[in-house]
CSV table of N, CA and C in Angstrom, one decimal:
chain,number,residue,atom,x,y,z
R,1,MET,N,61.1,134.5,100.8
R,1,MET,CA,61.3,136.0,100.8
R,1,MET,C,60.2,136.6,101.6
R,2,VAL,N,60.6,137.6,102.4
R,2,VAL,CA,59.7,138.3,103.3
R,2,VAL,C,59.6,139.8,102.7
R,3,ASP,N,58.3,140.3,102.5
R,3,ASP,CA,58.2,141.7,102.1
R,3,ASP,C,57.6,142.5,103.3
R,4,TYR,N,58.3,143.5,103.6
R,4,TYR,CA,57.9,144.4,104.7
R,4,TYR,C,57.1,145.5,104.2
R,5,SER,N,56.3,146.2,105.0
R,5,SER,CA,55.4,147.2,104.6
R,5,SER,C,56.1,148.4,104.0
R,6,ASP,N,57.4,148.6,104.4
R,6,ASP,CA,58.1,149.8,103.8
R,6,ASP,C,58.7,149.5,102.5
R,7,GLY,N,58.4,148.3,101.9
R,7,GLY,CA,59.0,147.9,100.6
R,7,GLY,C,60.3,147.1,100.7
R,8,THR,N,60.8,147.0,101.9
R,8,THR,CA,62.1,146.2,102.1
R,8,THR,C,61.8,144.7,101.9
R,9,LYS,N,62.7,144.0,101.3
R,9,LYS,CA,62.6,142.6,101.1
R,9,LYS,C,63.7,141.9,101.8
R,10,ALA,N,63.5,140.8,102.5
R,10,ALA,CA,64.5,140.1,103.2
R,10,ALA,C,64.4,138.6,102.8
R,11,ILE,N,65.5,138.0,102.8
R,11,ILE,CA,65.6,136.6,102.5
R,11,ILE,C,66.0,135.8,103.8
R,12,SER,N,65.4,134.7,104.0
R,12,SER,CA,65.6,133.9,105.2
R,12,SER,C,66.8,133.1,105.1
R,13,ILE,N,67.4,132.7,106.2
R,13,ILE,CA,68.5,131.9,106.4
R,13,ILE,C,68.3,130.6,105.6
R,14,LYS,N,67.1,130.0,105.7
R,14,LYS,CA,66.8,128.7,105.0
R,14,LYS,C,66.9,128.9,103.5
R,15,GLU,N,66.4,130.1,103.0
R,15,GLU,CA,66.4,130.4,101.6
R,15,GLU,C,67.9,130.5,101.1
R,16,ILE,N,68.8,131.1,101.9
R,16,ILE,CA,70.1,131.3,101.6
R,16,ILE,C,70.8,129.9,101.5
R,17,GLU,N,70.6,129.1,102.6
R,17,GLU,CA,71.1,127.8,102.6
R,17,GLU,C,70.7,127.0,101.4
R,18,TYR,N,69.5,127.1,101.0
R,18,TYR,CA,68.9,126.4,99.8
R,18,TYR,C,69.7,126.8,98.5
R,19,PHE,N,69.9,128.2,98.4
R,19,PHE,CA,70.6,128.6,97.2
R,19,PHE,C,72.0,128.3,97.2
R,20,ILE,N,72.7,128.3,98.3
R,20,ILE,CA,74.1,127.9,98.4
R,20,ILE,C,74.2,126.4,98.0
R,21,LEU,N,73.4,125.5,98.5
R,21,LEU,CA,73.4,124.1,98.1
R,21,LEU,C,73.2,124.0,96.6
R,22,LYS,N,72.2,124.7,96.1
R,22,LYS,CA,71.9,124.7,94.6
R,22,LYS,C,73.2,125.1,93.8
R,23,MET,N,73.8,126.1,94.3
R,23,MET,CA,75.0,126.5,93.6
R,23,MET,C,76.2,125.5,93.7
R,24,LYS,N,76.2,124.7,94.7
R,24,LYS,CA,77.2,123.7,94.8
R,24,LYS,C,76.8,122.4,94.1
R,25,ASN,N,75.7,122.5,93.4
R,25,ASN,CA,75.2,121.3,92.6
R,25,ASN,C,74.7,120.2,93.5
R,26,LYS,N,74.5,120.4,94.8
R,26,LYS,CA,73.9,119.4,95.6
R,26,LYS,C,72.4,119.6,95.5
R,27,ILE,N,71.7,118.5,95.5
R,27,ILE,CA,70.3,118.6,95.4
R,27,ILE,C,69.7,118.8,96.9
R,28,PRO,N,69.1,120.0,97.1
R,28,PRO,CA,68.6,120.3,98.5
R,28,PRO,C,67.5,119.3,98.9
R,29,LEU,N,67.5,119.1,100.2
R,29,LEU,CA,66.4,118.2,100.8
R,29,LEU,C,65.1,118.8,100.5
R,30,GLN,N,65.0,120.1,100.5
R,30,GLN,CA,63.7,120.8,100.2
R,30,GLN,C,63.2,120.3,98.9
R,31,THR,N,64.0,120.1,97.9
R,31,THR,CA,63.6,119.6,96.6
R,31,THR,C,63.0,118.2,96.7
R,32,LEU,N,63.6,117.3,97.5
R,32,LEU,CA,63.1,116.0,97.7
R,32,LEU,C,61.8,116.0,98.4
R,33,ILE,N,61.7,116.9,99.4
R,33,ILE,CA,60.4,116.9,100.2
R,33,ILE,C,59.2,117.4,99.3
R,34,LEU,N,59.5,118.5,98.6
R,34,LEU,CA,58.4,119.0,97.7
R,34,LEU,C,58.1,118.0,96.6
R,35,ALA,N,59.1,117.3,96.1
R,35,ALA,CA,58.9,116.3,95.0
R,35,ALA,C,58.1,115.1,95.5
R,36,ILE,N,58.4,114.6,96.6
R,36,ILE,CA,57.7,113.4,97.1
R,36,ILE,C,56.3,113.7,97.6
R,37,ILE,N,56.1,115.0,98.1
R,37,ILE,CA,54.7,115.3,98.4
R,37,ILE,C,53.9,115.5,97.1
R,38,GLY,N,54.5,116.0,96.1
R,38,GLY,CA,53.9,116.1,94.8
R,38,GLY,C,52.6,117.0,94.7
R,39,ASP,N,52.0,117.0,93.5
R,39,ASP,CA,50.8,117.9,93.4
R,39,ASP,C,49.5,117.2,93.2
R,40,LYS,N,49.4,115.9,93.1
R,40,LYS,CA,48.2,115.2,92.8
R,40,LYS,C,47.4,114.8,94.1
R,41,THR,N,48.1,114.0,95.0
R,41,THR,CA,47.4,113.5,96.1
R,41,THR,C,48.3,113.8,97.4
R,42,PRO,N,47.7,114.0,98.5
R,42,PRO,CA,48.4,114.3,99.7
R,42,PRO,C,49.3,113.1,100.1
R,43,LEU,N,50.4,113.4,100.8
R,43,LEU,CA,51.3,112.4,101.4
R,43,LEU,C,50.9,112.3,102.8
R,44,TYR,N,50.5,111.1,103.3
R,44,TYR,CA,50.0,111.0,104.6
R,44,TYR,C,51.0,110.6,105.6
R,45,GLY,N,51.2,111.4,106.6
R,45,GLY,CA,52.1,111.1,107.7
R,45,GLY,C,53.6,111.4,107.6
R,46,ASN,N,54.1,111.9,108.7
R,46,ASN,CA,55.5,112.2,108.8
R,46,ASN,C,56.4,110.9,108.6
R,47,LEU,N,55.9,109.8,109.0
R,47,LEU,CA,56.6,108.5,108.9
R,47,LEU,C,56.8,108.2,107.4
R,48,ARG,N,55.7,108.3,106.6
R,48,ARG,CA,55.9,108.1,105.1
R,48,ARG,C,56.9,109.1,104.5
R,49,LEU,N,56.9,110.3,104.9
R,49,LEU,CA,57.8,111.3,104.4
R,49,LEU,C,59.2,111.0,104.8
R,50,GLN,N,59.5,110.7,106.1
R,50,GLN,CA,60.8,110.4,106.6
R,50,GLN,C,61.3,109.1,105.9
R,51,LYS,N,60.5,108.0,106.0
R,51,LYS,CA,61.0,106.8,105.5
R,51,LYS,C,61.1,106.8,103.9
R,52,GLY,N,60.2,107.6,103.3
R,52,GLY,CA,60.2,107.7,101.8
R,52,GLY,C,61.6,108.3,101.4
R,53,ILE,N,61.9,109.4,102.0
R,53,ILE,CA,63.2,110.0,101.7
R,53,ILE,C,64.4,109.1,102.0
R,54,PHE,N,64.3,108.4,103.1
R,54,PHE,CA,65.3,107.5,103.5
R,54,PHE,C,65.5,106.4,102.4
R,55,ILE,N,64.4,105.8,102.0
R,55,ILE,CA,64.5,104.8,100.9
R,55,ILE,C,65.0,105.3,99.7
R,56,ALA,N,64.5,106.5,99.3
R,56,ALA,CA,64.9,107.2,98.1
R,56,ALA,C,66.5,107.4,98.0
R,57,ILE,N,67.0,108.0,99.1
R,57,ILE,CA,68.4,108.3,99.1
R,57,ILE,C,69.3,107.0,99.2
R,58,ASN,N,68.8,106.0,99.9
R,58,ASN,CA,69.6,104.8,100.1
R,58,ASN,C,69.4,103.7,99.0
R,59,GLU,N,68.3,103.9,98.2
R,59,GLU,CA,68.1,102.9,97.1
R,59,GLU,C,67.8,103.4,95.8
R,60,ARG,N,66.8,104.3,95.7
R,60,ARG,CA,66.3,104.7,94.4
R,60,ARG,C,67.2,105.8,93.7
R,61,ILE,N,67.7,106.7,94.4
R,61,ILE,CA,68.5,107.8,93.8
R,61,ILE,C,70.0,107.8,94.4
R,62,LYS,N,70.4,106.6,94.8
R,62,LYS,CA,71.7,106.4,95.4
R,62,LYS,C,72.7,106.9,94.4
R,63,GLY,N,73.7,107.6,94.8
R,63,GLY,CA,74.7,108.1,94.0
R,63,GLY,C,74.6,109.6,93.5
R,64,LEU,N,73.4,110.1,93.7
R,64,LEU,CA,73.2,111.5,93.4
R,64,LEU,C,73.7,112.3,94.5
R,65,ASP,N,74.2,113.5,94.2
R,65,ASP,CA,74.7,114.4,95.2
R,65,ASP,C,73.6,115.1,95.9
R,66,ILE,N,73.2,114.6,97.0
R,66,ILE,CA,72.1,115.2,97.8
R,66,ILE,C,72.5,115.7,99.1
R,67,GLU,N,71.9,116.8,99.5
R,67,GLU,CA,72.2,117.4,100.9
R,67,GLU,C,72.0,116.3,101.9
R,68,ASP,N,72.9,116.1,102.8
R,68,ASP,CA,72.9,115.0,103.8
R,68,ASP,C,71.7,115.3,104.8
R,69,PRO,N,70.8,114.4,104.9
R,69,PRO,CA,69.7,114.6,105.9
R,69,PRO,C,70.1,114.2,107.3
R,70,LYS,N,71.2,113.6,107.5
R,70,LYS,CA,71.7,113.2,108.8
R,70,LYS,C,70.7,112.3,109.5
R,71,PHE,N,70.4,111.2,108.9
R,71,PHE,CA,69.5,110.2,109.6
R,71,PHE,C,70.2,109.6,110.8
R,72,ILE,N,69.4,109.4,111.8
R,72,ILE,CA,69.9,108.8,113.1
R,72,ILE,C,68.9,107.7,113.5
R,73,PRO,N,69.4,106.8,114.3
R,73,PRO,CA,68.5,105.8,114.9
R,73,PRO,C,67.5,106.5,115.8
R,74,TYR,N,66.3,106.2,115.7
R,74,TYR,CA,65.3,106.9,116.5
R,74,TYR,C,64.1,105.9,116.9
R,75,LYS,N,63.1,106.5,117.4
R,75,LYS,CA,61.9,105.7,118.0
R,75,LYS,C,61.4,104.7,117.0
R,76,ILE,N,61.2,105.0,115.7
R,76,ILE,CA,60.7,104.1,114.7
R,76,ILE,C,61.6,103.9,113.6
R,77,GLY,N,62.9,103.8,113.9
R,77,GLY,CA,63.9,103.6,112.8
R,77,GLY,C,64.5,104.9,112.4
R,78,PRO,N,65.0,105.0,111.1
R,78,PRO,CA,65.8,106.2,110.7
R,78,PRO,C,64.9,107.4,110.7
R,79,TYR,N,65.5,108.5,111.3
R,79,TYR,CA,64.8,109.8,111.4
R,79,TYR,C,65.8,110.9,111.2
R,80,SER,N,65.3,111.9,110.5
R,80,SER,CA,66.1,113.1,110.3
R,80,SER,C,65.4,114.4,110.8
R,81,PHE,N,66.1,114.9,111.8
R,81,PHE,CA,65.5,116.2,112.4
R,81,PHE,C,65.6,117.3,111.4
R,82,LYS,N,66.6,117.2,110.5
R,82,LYS,CA,66.8,118.2,109.4
R,82,LYS,C,65.6,118.2,108.5
R,83,ILE,N,65.1,117.0,108.1
R,83,ILE,CA,63.9,116.9,107.2
R,83,ILE,C,62.7,117.6,107.9
R,84,LYS,N,62.6,117.3,109.2
R,84,LYS,CA,61.5,117.9,110.0
R,84,LYS,C,61.6,119.4,110.0
R,85,GLU,N,62.8,119.9,110.2
R,85,GLU,CA,63.0,121.3,110.3
R,85,GLU,C,62.7,122.0,108.9
R,86,ILE,N,63.1,121.4,107.9
R,86,ILE,CA,62.8,121.9,106.5
R,86,ILE,C,61.3,121.9,106.2
R,87,LEU,N,60.7,120.8,106.6
R,87,LEU,CA,59.3,120.7,106.4
R,87,LEU,C,58.5,121.7,107.2
R,88,ASP,N,58.9,121.9,108.4
R,88,ASP,CA,58.3,123.0,109.3
R,88,ASP,C,58.5,124.4,108.6
R,89,GLY,N,59.6,124.6,108.0
R,89,GLY,CA,59.9,125.9,107.2
R,89,GLY,C,59.0,126.0,106.0
R,90,LEU,N,58.7,124.9,105.3
R,90,LEU,CA,57.8,124.9,104.2
R,90,LEU,C,56.4,125.1,104.6
R,91,ILE,N,56.0,124.6,105.7
R,91,ILE,CA,54.7,124.8,106.3
R,91,ILE,C,54.5,126.3,106.6
R,92,GLU,N,55.5,126.8,107.4
R,92,GLU,CA,55.5,128.2,107.8
R,92,GLU,C,55.6,129.2,106.6
R,93,GLY,N,56.3,128.8,105.6
R,93,GLY,CA,56.4,129.6,104.4
R,93,GLY,C,55.3,129.6,103.5
R,94,GLY,N,54.3,128.8,103.7
R,94,GLY,CA,53.1,128.7,102.9
R,94,GLY,C,53.2,127.8,101.6
R,95,TYR,N,54.2,126.9,101.7
R,95,TYR,CA,54.4,126.0,100.5
R,95,TYR,C,53.6,124.7,100.7
R,96,VAL,N,53.6,124.2,102.0
R,96,VAL,CA,53.0,122.9,102.4
R,96,VAL,C,52.1,123.0,103.6
R,97,PRO,N,50.8,123.2,103.4
R,97,PRO,CA,49.9,123.1,104.5
R,97,PRO,C,49.6,121.6,104.8
R,98,TYR,N,49.0,121.4,105.9
R,98,TYR,CA,48.7,120.0,106.3
R,98,TYR,C,47.3,120.0,106.9
R,99,TYR,N,46.7,118.9,107.0
R,99,TYR,CA,45.4,118.7,107.6
R,99,TYR,C,45.5,117.4,108.4
R,100,GLY,N,44.5,117.2,109.2
R,100,GLY,CA,44.5,116.0,110.1
R,100,GLY,C,45.2,116.3,111.4
R,101,LYS,N,45.3,115.2,112.1
R,101,LYS,CA,45.9,115.3,113.5
R,101,LYS,C,47.5,115.4,113.3
R,102,LYS,N,48.0,116.5,113.9
R,102,LYS,CA,49.4,116.8,113.7
R,102,LYS,C,50.2,115.6,114.3
R,103,ASN,N,51.3,115.3,113.6
R,103,ASN,CA,52.3,114.3,114.1
R,103,ASN,C,51.6,112.9,114.1
R,104,SER,N,50.7,112.7,113.3
R,104,SER,CA,50.1,111.3,113.2
R,104,SER,C,50.1,110.8,111.7
R,105,ASN,N,49.8,109.6,111.5
R,105,ASN,CA,49.7,109.1,110.2
R,105,ASN,C,48.5,109.5,109.4
R,106,SER,N,47.6,110.2,110.1
R,106,SER,CA,46.4,110.8,109.4
R,106,SER,C,46.7,112.2,108.9
R,107,GLN,N,47.8,112.8,109.3
R,107,GLN,CA,48.2,114.1,108.9
R,107,GLN,C,48.6,114.0,107.4
R,108,GLY,N,47.9,114.8,106.6
R,108,GLY,CA,48.2,114.8,105.1
R,108,GLY,C,48.9,116.1,104.8
R,109,TYR,N,49.9,116.0,104.0
R,109,TYR,CA,50.7,117.1,103.4
R,109,TYR,C,50.3,117.2,102.0
R,110,PHE,N,50.2,118.5,101.5
R,110,PHE,CA,49.9,118.7,100.1
R,110,PHE,C,50.5,120.1,99.8
R,111,LEU,N,50.5,120.4,98.5
R,111,LEU,CA,51.2,121.7,98.1
R,111,LEU,C,50.1,122.8,97.8
R,112,THR,N,50.5,124.0,98.2
R,112,THR,CA,49.7,125.2,97.9
R,112,THR,C,50.0,125.6,96.5
R,113,ASP,N,49.4,126.6,96.0
R,113,ASP,CA,49.8,127.1,94.7
R,113,ASP,C,51.3,127.6,94.7
R,114,LYS,N,51.7,128.1,95.7
R,114,LYS,CA,53.1,128.5,95.9
R,114,LYS,C,54.0,127.3,95.9
R,115,GLY,N,53.6,126.3,96.5
R,115,GLY,CA,54.4,125.0,96.5
R,115,GLY,C,54.4,124.4,95.1
R,116,LYS,N,53.2,124.5,94.4
R,116,LYS,CA,53.2,123.9,93.1
R,116,LYS,C,54.1,124.6,92.1
R,117,LYS,N,54.2,126.0,92.3
R,117,LYS,CA,55.2,126.7,91.4
R,117,LYS,C,56.6,126.3,91.6
R,118,GLU,N,56.9,126.0,92.9
R,118,GLU,CA,58.2,125.5,93.2
R,118,GLU,C,58.4,124.1,92.6
R,119,LEU,N,57.4,123.3,92.7
R,119,LEU,CA,57.5,121.9,92.2
R,119,LEU,C,57.6,121.9,90.7
R,120,ASN,N,57.0,122.9,90.0
R,120,ASN,CA,57.2,123.0,88.5
R,120,ASN,C,58.6,123.2,88.2
R,121,LYS,N,59.3,124.1,89.0
R,121,LYS,CA,60.7,124.3,88.8
R,121,LYS,C,61.6,123.1,89.0
R,122,ILE,N,61.2,122.3,90.0
R,122,ILE,CA,61.9,121.1,90.3
R,122,ILE,C,61.7,120.1,89.1
R,123,ILE,N,60.5,120.0,88.6
R,123,ILE,CA,60.2,119.1,87.5
R,123,ILE,C,61.0,119.5,86.2
R,124,GLU,N,61.2,120.8,86.0
R,124,GLU,CA,62.0,121.2,84.9
R,124,GLU,C,63.5,120.9,85.1
R,125,THR,N,64.0,121.0,86.3
R,125,THR,CA,65.4,120.8,86.6
R,125,THR,C,65.7,119.4,86.8
R,126,TYR,N,64.8,118.6,87.5
R,126,TYR,CA,65.1,117.2,87.8
R,126,TYR,C,64.0,116.3,87.4
R,127,PRO,N,63.6,116.2,86.1
R,127,PRO,CA,62.5,115.4,85.7
R,127,PRO,C,62.5,113.9,86.1
R,128,GLU,N,63.8,113.4,86.0
R,128,GLU,CA,63.9,111.9,86.3
R,128,GLU,C,63.8,111.7,87.8
R,129,LEU,N,64.3,112.6,88.6
R,129,LEU,CA,64.2,112.5,90.1
R,129,LEU,C,62.8,112.6,90.5
R,130,TYR,N,62.0,113.5,89.9
R,130,TYR,CA,60.6,113.7,90.2
R,130,TYR,C,59.8,112.4,89.9
R,131,GLN,N,60.1,111.8,88.7
R,131,GLN,CA,59.4,110.5,88.4
R,131,GLN,C,59.7,109.4,89.3
R,132,ILE,N,60.9,109.3,89.7
R,132,ILE,CA,61.3,108.2,90.7
R,132,ILE,C,60.6,108.4,92.0
R,133,LEU,N,60.6,109.8,92.4
R,133,LEU,CA,59.9,110.0,93.8
R,133,LEU,C,58.4,109.9,93.7
R,134,CYS,N,57.8,110.1,92.5
R,134,CYS,CA,56.3,109.9,92.3
R,134,CYS,C,56.0,108.4,92.4
R,135,THR,N,56.9,107.6,91.8
R,135,THR,CA,56.7,106.1,91.8
R,135,THR,C,56.8,105.6,93.3
R,136,LEU,N,57.8,106.1,93.9
R,136,LEU,CA,58.0,105.7,95.3
R,136,LEU,C,56.8,106.1,96.2
R,137,LYS,N,56.3,107.3,96.0
R,137,LYS,CA,55.2,107.8,96.8
R,137,LYS,C,54.0,106.9,96.6
R,138,LYS,N,53.7,106.5,95.4
R,138,LYS,CA,52.6,105.6,95.1
R,138,LYS,C,52.8,104.3,95.8
R,139,GLN,N,54.0,103.8,95.8
R,139,GLN,CA,54.3,102.5,96.5
R,139,GLN,C,54.1,102.7,98.0
R,140,LEU,N,54.5,103.7,98.5
R,140,LEU,CA,54.4,104.0,100.0
R,140,LEU,C,52.9,104.2,100.3
R,141,ASP,N,52.1,104.8,99.5
R,141,ASP,CA,50.7,105.0,99.7
R,141,ASP,C,49.9,103.7,99.7
R,142,GLU,N,50.5,102.7,98.9
R,142,GLU,CA,49.8,101.4,98.9
R,142,GLU,C,50.2,100.5,100.1
R,143,MET,N,51.2,100.9,100.8
R,143,MET,CA,51.7,100.1,101.9
R,143,MET,C,51.0,100.6,103.2
R,144,LYS,N,50.7,99.7,104.1
R,144,LYS,CA,50.3,100.2,105.4
R,144,LYS,C,51.6,100.6,106.1
R,145,ILE,N,51.5,101.4,107.2
R,145,ILE,CA,52.6,101.8,108.0
R,145,ILE,C,53.4,100.7,108.5
R,146,GLU,N,52.8,99.6,108.9
R,146,GLU,CA,53.5,98.5,109.4
R,146,GLU,C,54.4,97.8,108.3
R,147,GLY,N,53.9,97.9,107.1
R,147,GLY,CA,54.6,97.3,105.9
R,147,GLY,C,55.9,98.1,105.6
R,148,ILE,N,55.8,99.4,105.8
R,148,ILE,CA,56.9,100.3,105.6
R,148,ILE,C,58.0,100.0,106.7
R,149,ILE,N,57.5,99.9,107.9
R,149,ILE,CA,58.4,99.7,109.0
R,149,ILE,C,59.1,98.3,108.8
R,150,LYS,N,58.3,97.3,108.5
R,150,LYS,CA,58.9,95.9,108.2
R,150,LYS,C,59.9,96.0,107.1
R,151,TYR,N,59.6,96.7,106.1
R,151,TYR,CA,60.6,96.8,104.9
R,151,TYR,C,61.9,97.3,105.4
R,152,ILE,N,61.9,98.3,106.2
R,152,ILE,CA,63.2,98.9,106.6
R,152,ILE,C,63.9,98.0,107.7
R,153,TYR,N,63.1,97.5,108.5
R,153,TYR,CA,63.6,96.7,109.6
R,153,TYR,C,64.2,95.4,109.2
R,154,ASN,N,63.8,94.9,108.0
R,154,ASN,CA,64.3,93.6,107.5
R,154,ASN,C,65.4,93.7,106.5
R,155,LYS,N,65.9,94.9,106.3
R,155,LYS,CA,67.0,95.1,105.4
R,155,LYS,C,68.3,95.1,106.2
R,156,PRO,N,69.2,94.2,106.1
R,156,PRO,CA,70.4,94.1,106.9
R,156,PRO,C,71.2,95.4,106.9
R,157,GLU,N,71.2,96.1,105.7
R,157,GLU,CA,72.0,97.3,105.7
R,157,GLU,C,71.4,98.5,106.5
R,158,TYR,N,70.2,98.3,107.0
R,158,TYR,CA,69.6,99.4,107.8
R,158,TYR,C,69.6,99.0,109.3
R,159,LYS,N,70.2,98.0,109.7
R,159,LYS,CA,70.2,97.5,111.1
R,159,LYS,C,70.6,98.6,112.1
R,160,LYS,N,71.6,99.4,111.7
R,160,LYS,CA,72.1,100.5,112.6
R,160,LYS,C,71.1,101.5,112.9
R,161,TYR,N,70.1,101.6,112.0
R,161,TYR,CA,69.1,102.7,112.2
R,161,TYR,C,67.9,102.2,113.2
R,162,ILE,N,67.9,101.0,113.5
R,162,ILE,CA,66.8,100.5,114.4
R,162,ILE,C,67.2,100.2,115.7
R,163,GLU,N,68.4,100.5,116.1
R,163,GLU,CA,69.0,100.2,117.5
R,163,GLU,C,68.1,100.8,118.6
R,164,LYS,N,67.6,102.0,118.4
R,164,LYS,CA,66.9,102.7,119.4
R,164,LYS,C,65.4,102.6,119.2
R,165,SER,N,65.0,101.8,118.2
R,165,SER,CA,63.5,101.7,117.9
R,165,SER,C,62.7,101.0,119.0
R,166,GLN,N,61.5,101.6,119.2
R,166,GLN,CA,60.7,100.9,120.2
R,166,GLN,C,60.0,99.7,119.7
R,167,TYR,N,60.2,99.4,118.4
R,167,TYR,CA,59.6,98.3,117.7
R,167,TYR,C,60.6,97.2,117.3
R,168,LYS,N,61.8,97.3,117.7
R,168,LYS,CA,62.8,96.4,117.1
R,168,LYS,C,62.6,95.0,117.5
R,169,GLU,N,62.0,94.7,118.6
R,169,GLU,CA,61.8,93.3,119.0
R,169,GLU,C,60.6,92.7,118.2
R,170,LYS,N,59.6,93.6,117.9
R,170,LYS,CA,58.5,93.2,117.2
R,170,LYS,C,58.8,92.7,115.8
R,171,TYR,N,59.8,93.3,115.2
R,171,TYR,CA,60.1,93.0,113.8
R,171,TYR,C,61.4,92.3,113.7
R,172,LYS,N,61.7,91.4,114.6
R,172,LYS,CA,63.0,90.6,114.6
R,172,LYS,C,63.0,89.8,113.3
R,173,ASP,N,64.3,89.5,112.9
R,173,ASP,CA,64.5,88.7,111.7
R,173,ASP,C,63.8,87.4,111.8
R,174,ILE,N,63.2,87.0,110.6
R,174,ILE,CA,62.6,85.6,110.6
R,174,ILE,C,63.7,84.8,109.9
R,175,VAL,N,64.1,83.7,110.5
R,175,VAL,CA,65.1,82.8,109.9
R,175,VAL,C,64.4,81.6,109.4
R,176,TRP,N,64.4,81.4,108.1
R,176,TRP,CA,63.6,80.3,107.5
R,176,TRP,C,64.5,79.0,107.5
R,177,GLY,N,63.8,77.9,107.6
R,177,GLY,CA,64.5,76.6,107.5
R,177,GLY,C,65.2,76.1,108.8
R,178,ARG,N,64.8,76.7,109.9
R,178,ARG,CA,65.3,76.4,111.2
R,178,ARG,C,64.2,75.9,112.1
R,179,GLY,N,63.3,75.1,111.6
R,179,GLY,CA,62.2,74.6,112.4
R,179,GLY,C,62.6,73.6,113.5
R,180,TYR,N,61.9,73.6,114.5
R,180,TYR,CA,62.2,72.6,115.6
R,180,TYR,C,61.0,71.7,115.7
R,181,GLY,N,61.2,70.4,116.0
R,181,GLY,CA,60.1,69.5,116.1
R,181,GLY,C,60.4,68.1,116.2
């Protein structure tokens, strides 16, 4: 919501889209983004955010009615421009600041007080979803970036997302039991 000096209030298109999705009982991507960032420790890197939401939707919370992030094959596997757009809106709106080198794995995302208020609403509405995403975030934090990439690249059901990857040759399937000698 934007407050103008004359007392007028305006709602952004993104906020309207968020409320429409909520009314349709779809879980908005904004909810997943805020929940996976969480309130205790920063989430490091756009790659962890993108791949974390990808893994969550395809494995951990499969079957929930979630706004489609429209993942596509990209430079480092599955990528959603929609997630990036929503994240940029959250940064611009004062919910999620960041520090570190922009667009790198040292870039850390965390929640402001405004973001934490929104997170509390999410926890009240979707407590199980929040717990699942907290667990996933801890697992992602424990993995190196290379481990996250290997995990996705070695899942047969994700092959279509690595077609355009610059690393697809580096992480080719290992076929065990086919030794030569």
